[in-house]
Structures are given as structure tokens and as C-alpha cells.
């Protein structure tokens, strides 16, 4: 498709993943070549099913959904039902999906697509633990120079951790995979908690989704009504951070975000700081700058984009 940016979304839905996927499927600038599910917020049996449910909610049943890693590379799976509910998509009552998963394993789909397509034409958009991405890079290192960019949600620095005092959930669940990705040499745009904690829902913003009146808007309002209850109590605010849609919004309107090129390294040795994303924000080392780390977002414009796009579904 001429002019469209071709992306693969790797995801562990998760209500915020769902909003990101809906935004992508509602945006004509993007072509979703595939959605790959990974274990994270909830086990793989739920994340793969949730990805199908979200495609049906968007009315995009032609979307190809692949199932991927059932656990991290080295560590046992840590999930977040306390935030996302048992199914990972608590809130709306979405029907069991009629769509079926693709037969191909997600990692093989990622490798095959990158080896078959013109170099520099596929952008990877990880929204969960980086297990599938790391497995693809290990299985076929030749894909690294063929990836246009990796735009991911993960990590934290000034905002510190949300699953441990020092680590953000996606990186913490599979720190070894994150280490593989950040050492890959692939251009990375990183959306850490430092920026996603500035994209906060509110009663008015949830009401704006509900006021769309379409299935997607109402379902998103119900999803956020569920997932933000945890964040409101934890951060004592009026709403919760909308992490994953920052990745897709960046592809649509990069000017909404600002940050800087930094060196980012991942802690994989110390249990105390396991999964910490050590970001050299002030450039106090001569380590290679391997990621553009975002720290600011125009949150009014971000939510306006979300509402306008979800209204198209
Ligand atoms: O820490 C926030 C991240 O962890 C988001 O991607 C959320 O969906 C969970 O996966
Ligand atoms: Ca996620």
C-alpha cells in the first residue's frame, strides 16, 4: 500500500495495549502487517485471545494475529492481573472471538516478514515484554539492519519503577530480552514511564471516549474505567497513565513528543535492580547513544488524536 507506514505490533493486551491497537487500526497512515501476542500482563492464552477480540471490536477481522512467547527468555513469567484483571481486558464484556490465530509462530512471522520485505520498510512496535523481538533477533541476526525502527513502550528513569522500585513492568518481566534489543543497533524510540505518566486519563477524557457512542469508544471507556482504578489509588490522581498508545501516536504525530538521544542499558545482574533501564540522560558517560528517549508529551493533543481516530471505528 503506497505511502502507508508498515508496522508490526507486538503486544500483551492489556487495556492500554487495546487502545494502542485500536488507534493503529483506525489510522489510514498505518498498515498493520501483523499483530504478535506475547505473555506479559496476563498469560499468553489471554493475550492472544485479547488481540483477536480487539481486532473484532475495530471491525478489522482481516488483521493477522500471531501467537508468540509463552514466557520470558530466562525468568519465570510475572503477570499484572492486579492492574488488568484476570482476563487482561476486564471492563467491557467483549464476545469470544470468531477470528482465528494464524498458524505461524509469531517469531517466525517477524523474521520472515523482515527478510522478505524491502529493508527499512517495517517498523516494530513492542507494547509488552520484548521476548518475541529478542527471539527474532537471536533466531536471525540479519533482520537487525532491515528493521526501520523499533518504537517501544518500556523502561523508566526519573519516574522510577512501577513493578519494583527501579523497574518498569515490560522491561522487568524480560530484562534479558530487553538487553538483546537495546544492544541490537536497531534505531530505537523509547516511551518510558517518564513520558507515559504525563498521558493521564481523567473523568472528562474517559467521558469523551464514551460520548463517541460507537462500540470502540464505549468499550475503551469501560476498559479505562477498570484499569485506572488501580492507578488512581496508587498515584492518587483523577486518572491513570495511558502507556501503550504513546507508541502509535508517535508514528502518527511525532511532534507531540520530545526527548533526547541517550545511552540506555538494562540491569540483568542484580536482583535488587533487575530490569532497571539505566538511562544516561545527562550524558555523563561516553557510552553509545542507542535510543531516543521521550520525556514530554502534548497530552491535550494526544487525547484529541485518540478521540478523533477512535471515532472513525
Ligand atoms: O508498565 C506499563 C506497561 O506494562 C504497559 O505496556 C502495560 O500494558 C503493561 O504491559
Ligand atoms: Ca502492554
XYZ file of C-alpha atoms and ligand atoms in Angstrom:
324
model
C 0.000 0.000 0.000
C 1.618 3.188 -1.263
C 2.755 5.655 1.380
C 1.450 3.761 4.389
C 3.884 3.053 7.180
C 4.013 -0.711 7.648
C 4.154 -1.837 11.266
C 4.118 -5.000 13.355
C 2.548 -4.517 16.790
C 3.915 -6.851 19.477
C 1.595 -6.791 22.439
C 0.350 -8.193 25.758
C -3.213 -6.805 25.898
C -3.891 -5.166 28.472
C -6.392 -2.342 28.273
C -3.774 0.227 27.252
C -2.469 -2.124 24.568
C -6.052 -2.345 23.309
C -6.300 1.429 22.924
C -2.991 1.459 21.041
C -4.139 -1.301 18.671
C -7.483 0.456 18.054
C -5.637 3.713 17.307
C -3.409 1.923 14.791
C -6.302 0.125 13.096
C -8.245 3.418 12.859
C -5.376 5.328 11.248
C -5.043 5.218 7.453
C -1.413 6.342 7.649
C -0.527 2.910 9.038
C -0.716 -0.602 7.640
C -0.683 -3.234 10.387
C 1.203 -6.090 8.726
C 0.519 -8.242 11.768
C -0.109 -8.324 15.485
C 2.071 -10.668 17.572
C 0.975 -11.650 21.050
C 3.382 -12.188 23.944
C 2.926 -13.226 27.568
C 3.035 -10.237 29.914
C 0.119 -8.505 31.591
C -1.611 -11.870 31.592
C -0.603 -15.310 30.290
C -0.338 -15.883 26.534
C -3.650 -17.776 26.352
C -5.330 -14.475 27.291
C -3.125 -12.001 25.409
C -3.545 -13.879 22.113
C -7.328 -14.041 22.584
C -7.493 -10.365 23.619
C -5.651 -9.355 20.449
C -8.324 -11.136 18.397
C -11.135 -9.504 20.420
C -9.654 -6.047 19.825
C -9.406 -6.582 16.047
C -13.081 -7.644 16.018
C -14.008 -4.622 18.149
C -12.309 -2.459 15.496
C -14.194 -4.267 12.744
C -10.843 -5.256 11.240
C -11.213 -9.025 11.094
C -8.756 -9.302 8.197
C -5.905 -8.422 10.574
C -3.428 -11.242 11.046
C -2.763 -12.171 14.678
C 0.085 -14.492 15.685
C 0.832 -16.173 18.970
C 4.347 -15.860 20.385
C 6.397 -16.441 23.509
C 4.652 -18.065 26.434
C 7.319 -16.910 28.945
C 10.433 -14.713 29.179
C 13.825 -15.876 27.883
C 15.338 -16.733 31.274
C 12.988 -15.744 34.103
C 9.601 -17.095 35.169
C 6.635 -15.060 33.880
C 5.418 -12.214 36.099
C 1.894 -11.007 35.270
C -0.216 -7.992 36.295
C -3.775 -9.210 36.869
C -3.939 -6.762 39.795
C -3.948 -3.969 37.212
C -5.653 -5.515 34.191
C -7.973 -8.121 35.750
C -7.933 -11.896 35.269
C -8.578 -11.740 31.515
C -6.268 -8.773 30.950
C -9.140 -6.938 29.273
C -11.578 -6.577 32.181
C -14.091 -3.736 31.930
C -16.110 -4.291 28.740
C -17.861 -7.596 28.080
C -16.353 -8.405 24.694
C -17.610 -11.547 22.921
C -15.459 -14.624 22.412
C -13.571 -14.009 19.147
C -14.654 -15.650 15.894
C -11.335 -14.720 14.281
C -8.654 -17.379 14.466
C -4.965 -17.069 15.171
C -2.563 -17.529 12.290
C -0.850 -20.895 12.323
C 2.650 -19.419 12.013
C 4.590 -18.760 15.232
C 4.934 -15.014 15.901
C 8.736 -15.066 15.945
C 8.840 -16.829 12.571
C 6.351 -14.279 11.185
C 8.544 -11.382 12.342
C 11.707 -12.948 10.841
C 10.013 -13.986 7.593
C 8.402 -10.573 7.083
C 11.627 -8.655 7.708
C 13.650 -10.952 5.419
C 11.039 -10.770 2.637
C 10.240 -7.050 2.683
C 12.478 -4.239 1.433
C 14.973 -3.249 4.158
C 13.825 -0.229 6.118
C 10.111 -0.657 5.391
C 8.925 -2.374 8.571
C 8.637 -0.671 11.980
C 8.331 -2.855 15.085
C 6.009 -1.524 17.823
C 6.508 -3.541 21.027
C 3.949 -2.759 23.725
C 4.852 -5.516 26.208
C 7.839 -7.601 27.312
C 10.395 -7.824 24.490
C 10.615 -11.630 24.367
C 9.326 -12.057 20.781
C 11.578 -9.298 19.466
C 14.670 -10.727 21.155
C 13.875 -14.235 19.927
C 13.565 -12.924 16.367
C 16.915 -11.089 16.630
C 18.598 -14.216 18.031
C 16.981 -16.558 15.500
C 18.001 -14.354 12.553
C 20.514 -11.565 13.322
C 20.283 -10.460 9.677
C 16.920 -8.831 10.451
C 18.531 -6.106 12.593
C 19.715 -3.823 9.749
C 16.450 -4.459 7.898
C 14.242 -3.015 10.688
C 13.339 0.623 10.006
C 12.862 1.463 13.677
C 11.691 -0.055 16.975
C 9.216 2.255 18.743
C 8.547 0.707 22.133
C 6.792 1.370 25.391
C 9.034 0.398 28.271
C 11.537 1.491 30.855
C 11.663 4.347 33.312
C 14.284 6.662 34.756
C 13.252 9.856 36.557
C 9.830 8.292 37.166
C 11.479 5.166 38.647
C 9.741 1.755 38.596
C 6.104 0.644 38.652
C 6.575 -3.080 39.334
C 9.695 -2.761 41.534
C 11.216 0.413 42.985
C 13.583 0.577 39.992
C 11.970 -1.263 37.053
C 9.059 -0.718 34.668
C 6.885 -3.775 34.027
C 7.661 -4.572 30.347
C 11.417 -4.451 30.909
C 11.235 -6.155 34.310
C 9.300 -9.166 33.002
C 12.019 -9.953 30.452
C 15.180 -7.949 31.172
C 17.354 -10.313 29.120
C 15.179 -9.753 26.062
C 15.317 -6.003 26.614
C 19.123 -6.257 26.840
C 19.212 -8.031 23.451
C 17.009 -5.330 21.887
C 18.901 -2.324 23.301
C 22.235 -3.855 22.194
C 20.910 -4.724 18.694
C 21.969 -1.486 16.994
C 18.449 -1.048 15.614
C 17.207 2.593 15.843
C 15.001 2.737 18.953
C 12.432 5.282 20.102
C 11.643 4.632 23.763
C 8.463 5.671 25.546
C 9.311 5.207 29.247
C 7.084 5.938 32.222
C 8.719 9.373 32.247
C 6.526 10.314 29.306
C 3.573 7.939 29.659
C 2.874 9.187 33.184
C 2.138 12.546 31.533
C -0.567 10.998 29.338
C -3.135 10.656 32.105
C -6.793 9.807 31.679
C -9.412 11.776 33.583
C -13.170 11.650 34.090
C -13.599 14.129 31.243
C -11.279 12.224 28.912
C -12.991 8.888 29.606
C -16.357 10.596 29.086
C -15.136 11.850 25.700
C -14.463 8.258 24.613
C -17.892 7.168 25.844
C -19.547 10.130 24.112
C -18.284 8.826 20.757
C -21.200 6.408 21.055
C -19.604 3.741 18.870
C -18.646 0.253 20.115
C -14.957 1.124 20.272
C -15.480 4.371 22.201
C -17.789 2.794 24.743
C -15.525 -0.258 25.182
C -12.469 1.974 25.687
C -14.346 3.978 28.327
C -15.183 0.718 30.100
C -11.592 -0.556 29.798
C -10.147 2.649 31.237
C -12.792 2.713 33.943
C -11.436 -0.653 35.044
C -7.670 -0.273 34.649
C -7.428 3.282 36.011
C -8.931 2.280 39.379
C -5.535 0.794 40.289
C -3.579 3.830 39.125
C -5.925 6.344 40.788
C -5.387 4.666 44.134
C -1.630 4.264 43.586
C -0.953 7.744 42.259
C -3.971 9.399 43.940
C -4.873 11.207 40.738
C -8.042 11.648 38.718
C -6.982 9.026 36.176
C -4.265 6.624 35.101
C -1.437 6.735 32.560
C -2.249 5.596 29.018
C 1.114 3.974 28.285
C 0.985 1.994 25.037
C -0.955 4.392 22.769
C 2.054 6.764 23.046
C 3.880 4.390 20.661
C 1.245 4.632 17.927
C 0.615 8.350 18.491
C 4.348 8.919 17.913
C 4.109 7.257 14.496
C 1.141 9.468 13.591
C 2.299 12.765 15.078
C 5.922 12.569 16.282
C 5.861 16.268 17.127
C 3.619 15.525 20.106
C 6.665 14.117 21.878
C 10.081 15.400 22.818
C 13.177 13.786 24.286
C 16.809 13.175 23.519
C 19.248 10.553 22.211
C 20.705 8.686 25.171
C 22.597 5.574 26.107
C 20.233 3.023 27.658
C 21.439 -0.155 29.321
C 19.390 -2.798 31.110
C 20.194 -4.306 34.513
C 20.279 -8.112 34.266
C 22.621 -8.933 37.169
C 21.317 -7.504 40.425
C 18.057 -8.858 41.837
C 17.630 -5.537 43.673
C 17.578 -3.509 40.451
C 16.711 -6.254 37.933
C 15.168 -4.795 34.777
C 16.107 -1.210 35.549
C 16.599 0.864 32.389
C 19.740 2.846 33.183
C 19.387 5.956 31.016
C 22.415 8.278 30.716
C 20.107 11.322 30.336
C 22.836 13.832 31.303
C 25.499 12.263 29.060
C 27.945 11.609 31.900
C 29.449 8.601 30.095
C 30.809 8.068 26.593
C 28.558 5.039 26.084
C 26.933 4.785 22.660
C 23.626 6.619 22.350
C 21.303 3.745 21.345
C 17.814 5.168 21.877
C 15.769 8.327 21.517
C 14.229 8.600 24.977
C 10.977 10.564 25.169
C 10.187 12.594 28.277
C 7.483 15.101 27.280
C 4.118 14.798 25.517
C 1.463 17.332 24.494
C -1.217 15.389 26.360
C -4.121 17.580 25.225
C -3.276 16.944 21.569
C -2.562 13.268 22.353
C -6.054 12.692 23.716
C -7.636 14.776 20.939
C -5.914 12.496 18.412
C -7.137 9.402 20.231
C -10.762 10.565 20.390
C -10.833 11.704 16.769
C -9.357 8.437 15.494
C -11.391 6.061 17.662
C -14.463 7.921 16.457
C -13.742 6.574 12.979
C -14.189 2.928 14.023
O 4.420 -0.549 32.550
C 3.383 -0.332 31.618
C 3.402 -1.387 30.566
O 3.196 -2.649 31.195
C 2.256 -1.250 29.541
O 2.671 -1.777 28.302
C 1.179 -2.119 30.116
O 0.319 -2.656 29.107
C 1.989 -3.227 30.717
O 2.305 -4.150 29.674
Ca 1.394 -3.555 27.225
